[in-house]
Amino acid sequence: MDVRSPAGLIWRGPVLAAAAWMLTACATEMGELQPPPATPVVAAPAPAAPAPTVAPPPVPAPAPVA
């Protein structure tokens, strides 16, 4: 098919124009830096329960002297 024929120009003109427009319009968007995807929020492990404190046994009172 001869490119110089009117049918070829009618078909190729709009296609080339659309391709050129997409290249110029999308090139600015493609060149922008995108932020990295957000990392998923992971729940922190629950804090460990405090260790139980053991109180020393009570000291008995001295016996009264009679």
GROMACS .gro file of C-alpha atoms in nm:
model
   66
    1MET     CA    1   0.000   0.000   0.000
    2ASP     CA    2   0.132   0.340  -0.090
    3VAL     CA    3   0.170   0.565   0.214
    4ARG     CA    4   0.106   0.873   0.004
    5SER     CA    5  -0.244   0.760  -0.088
    6PRO     CA    6  -0.532   0.952   0.071
    7ALA     CA    7  -0.661   0.638   0.245
    8GLY     CA    8  -0.325   0.586   0.414
    9LEU     CA    9  -0.309   0.946   0.531
   10ILE     CA   10  -0.665   0.938   0.661
   11TRP     CA   11  -0.593   0.627   0.866
   12ARG     CA   12  -0.241   0.707   0.977
   13GLY     CA   13  -0.286   1.075   1.056
   14PRO     CA   14  -0.516   1.033   1.357
   15VAL     CA   15  -0.322   0.730   1.479
   16LEU     CA   16   0.008   0.916   1.467
   17ALA     CA   17  -0.149   1.220   1.632
   18ALA     CA   18  -0.294   1.006   1.912
   19ALA     CA   19   0.039   0.830   1.962
   20ALA     CA   20   0.226   1.159   1.978
   21TRP     CA   21  -0.026   1.301   2.223
   22MET     CA   22  -0.002   0.995   2.447
   23LEU     CA   23   0.377   1.011   2.446
   24THR     CA   24   0.381   1.376   2.545
   25ALA     CA   25   0.096   1.357   2.797
   26CYS     CA   26   0.205   1.036   2.965
   27ALA     CA   27   0.577   1.107   2.962
   28THR     CA   28   0.544   1.363   3.239
   29GLU     CA   29   0.345   1.122   3.453
   30MET     CA   30   0.583   0.835   3.388
   31GLY     CA   31   0.882   1.047   3.483
   32GLU     CA   32   0.749   1.138   3.827
   33LEU     CA   33   0.894   0.947   4.116
   34GLN     CA   34   0.636   0.744   4.298
   35PRO     CA   35   0.667   0.686   4.671
   36PRO     CA   36   0.732   0.325   4.766
   37PRO     CA   37   0.427   0.128   4.870
   38ALA     CA   38   0.343   0.161   5.237
   39THR     CA   39   0.456  -0.127   5.451
   40PRO     CA   40   0.172  -0.310   5.618
   41VAL     CA   41   0.116  -0.226   5.980
   42VAL     CA   42   0.224  -0.515   6.195
   43ALA     CA   43   0.099  -0.529   6.550
   44ALA     CA   44   0.375  -0.511   6.807
   45PRO     CA   45   0.392  -0.807   7.041
   46ALA     CA   46   0.228  -0.755   7.377
   47PRO     CA   47   0.468  -0.667   7.655
   48ALA     CA   48   0.561  -0.954   7.882
   49ALA     CA   49   0.381  -0.976   8.214
   50PRO     CA   50   0.591  -0.849   8.504
   51ALA     CA   51   0.764  -1.118   8.704
   52PRO     CA   52   0.587  -1.194   9.032
   53THR     CA   53   0.762  -1.057   9.337
   54VAL     CA   54   0.801  -1.291   9.631
   55ALA     CA   55   0.788  -1.124   9.971
   56PRO     CA   56   1.009  -1.273  10.242
   57PRO     CA   57   0.819  -1.459  10.516
   58PRO     CA   58   0.728  -1.247  10.818
   59VAL     CA   59   0.970  -1.259  11.109
   60PRO     CA   60   0.799  -1.395  11.425
   61ALA     CA   61   0.786  -1.161  11.719
   62PRO     CA   62   1.010  -1.254  12.011
   63ALA     CA   63   0.833  -1.448  12.284
   64PRO     CA   64   0.771  -1.251  12.604
   65VAL     CA   65   0.995  -1.347  12.893
   66ALA     CA   66   0.804  -1.437  13.211
   0.00000   0.00000   0.00000
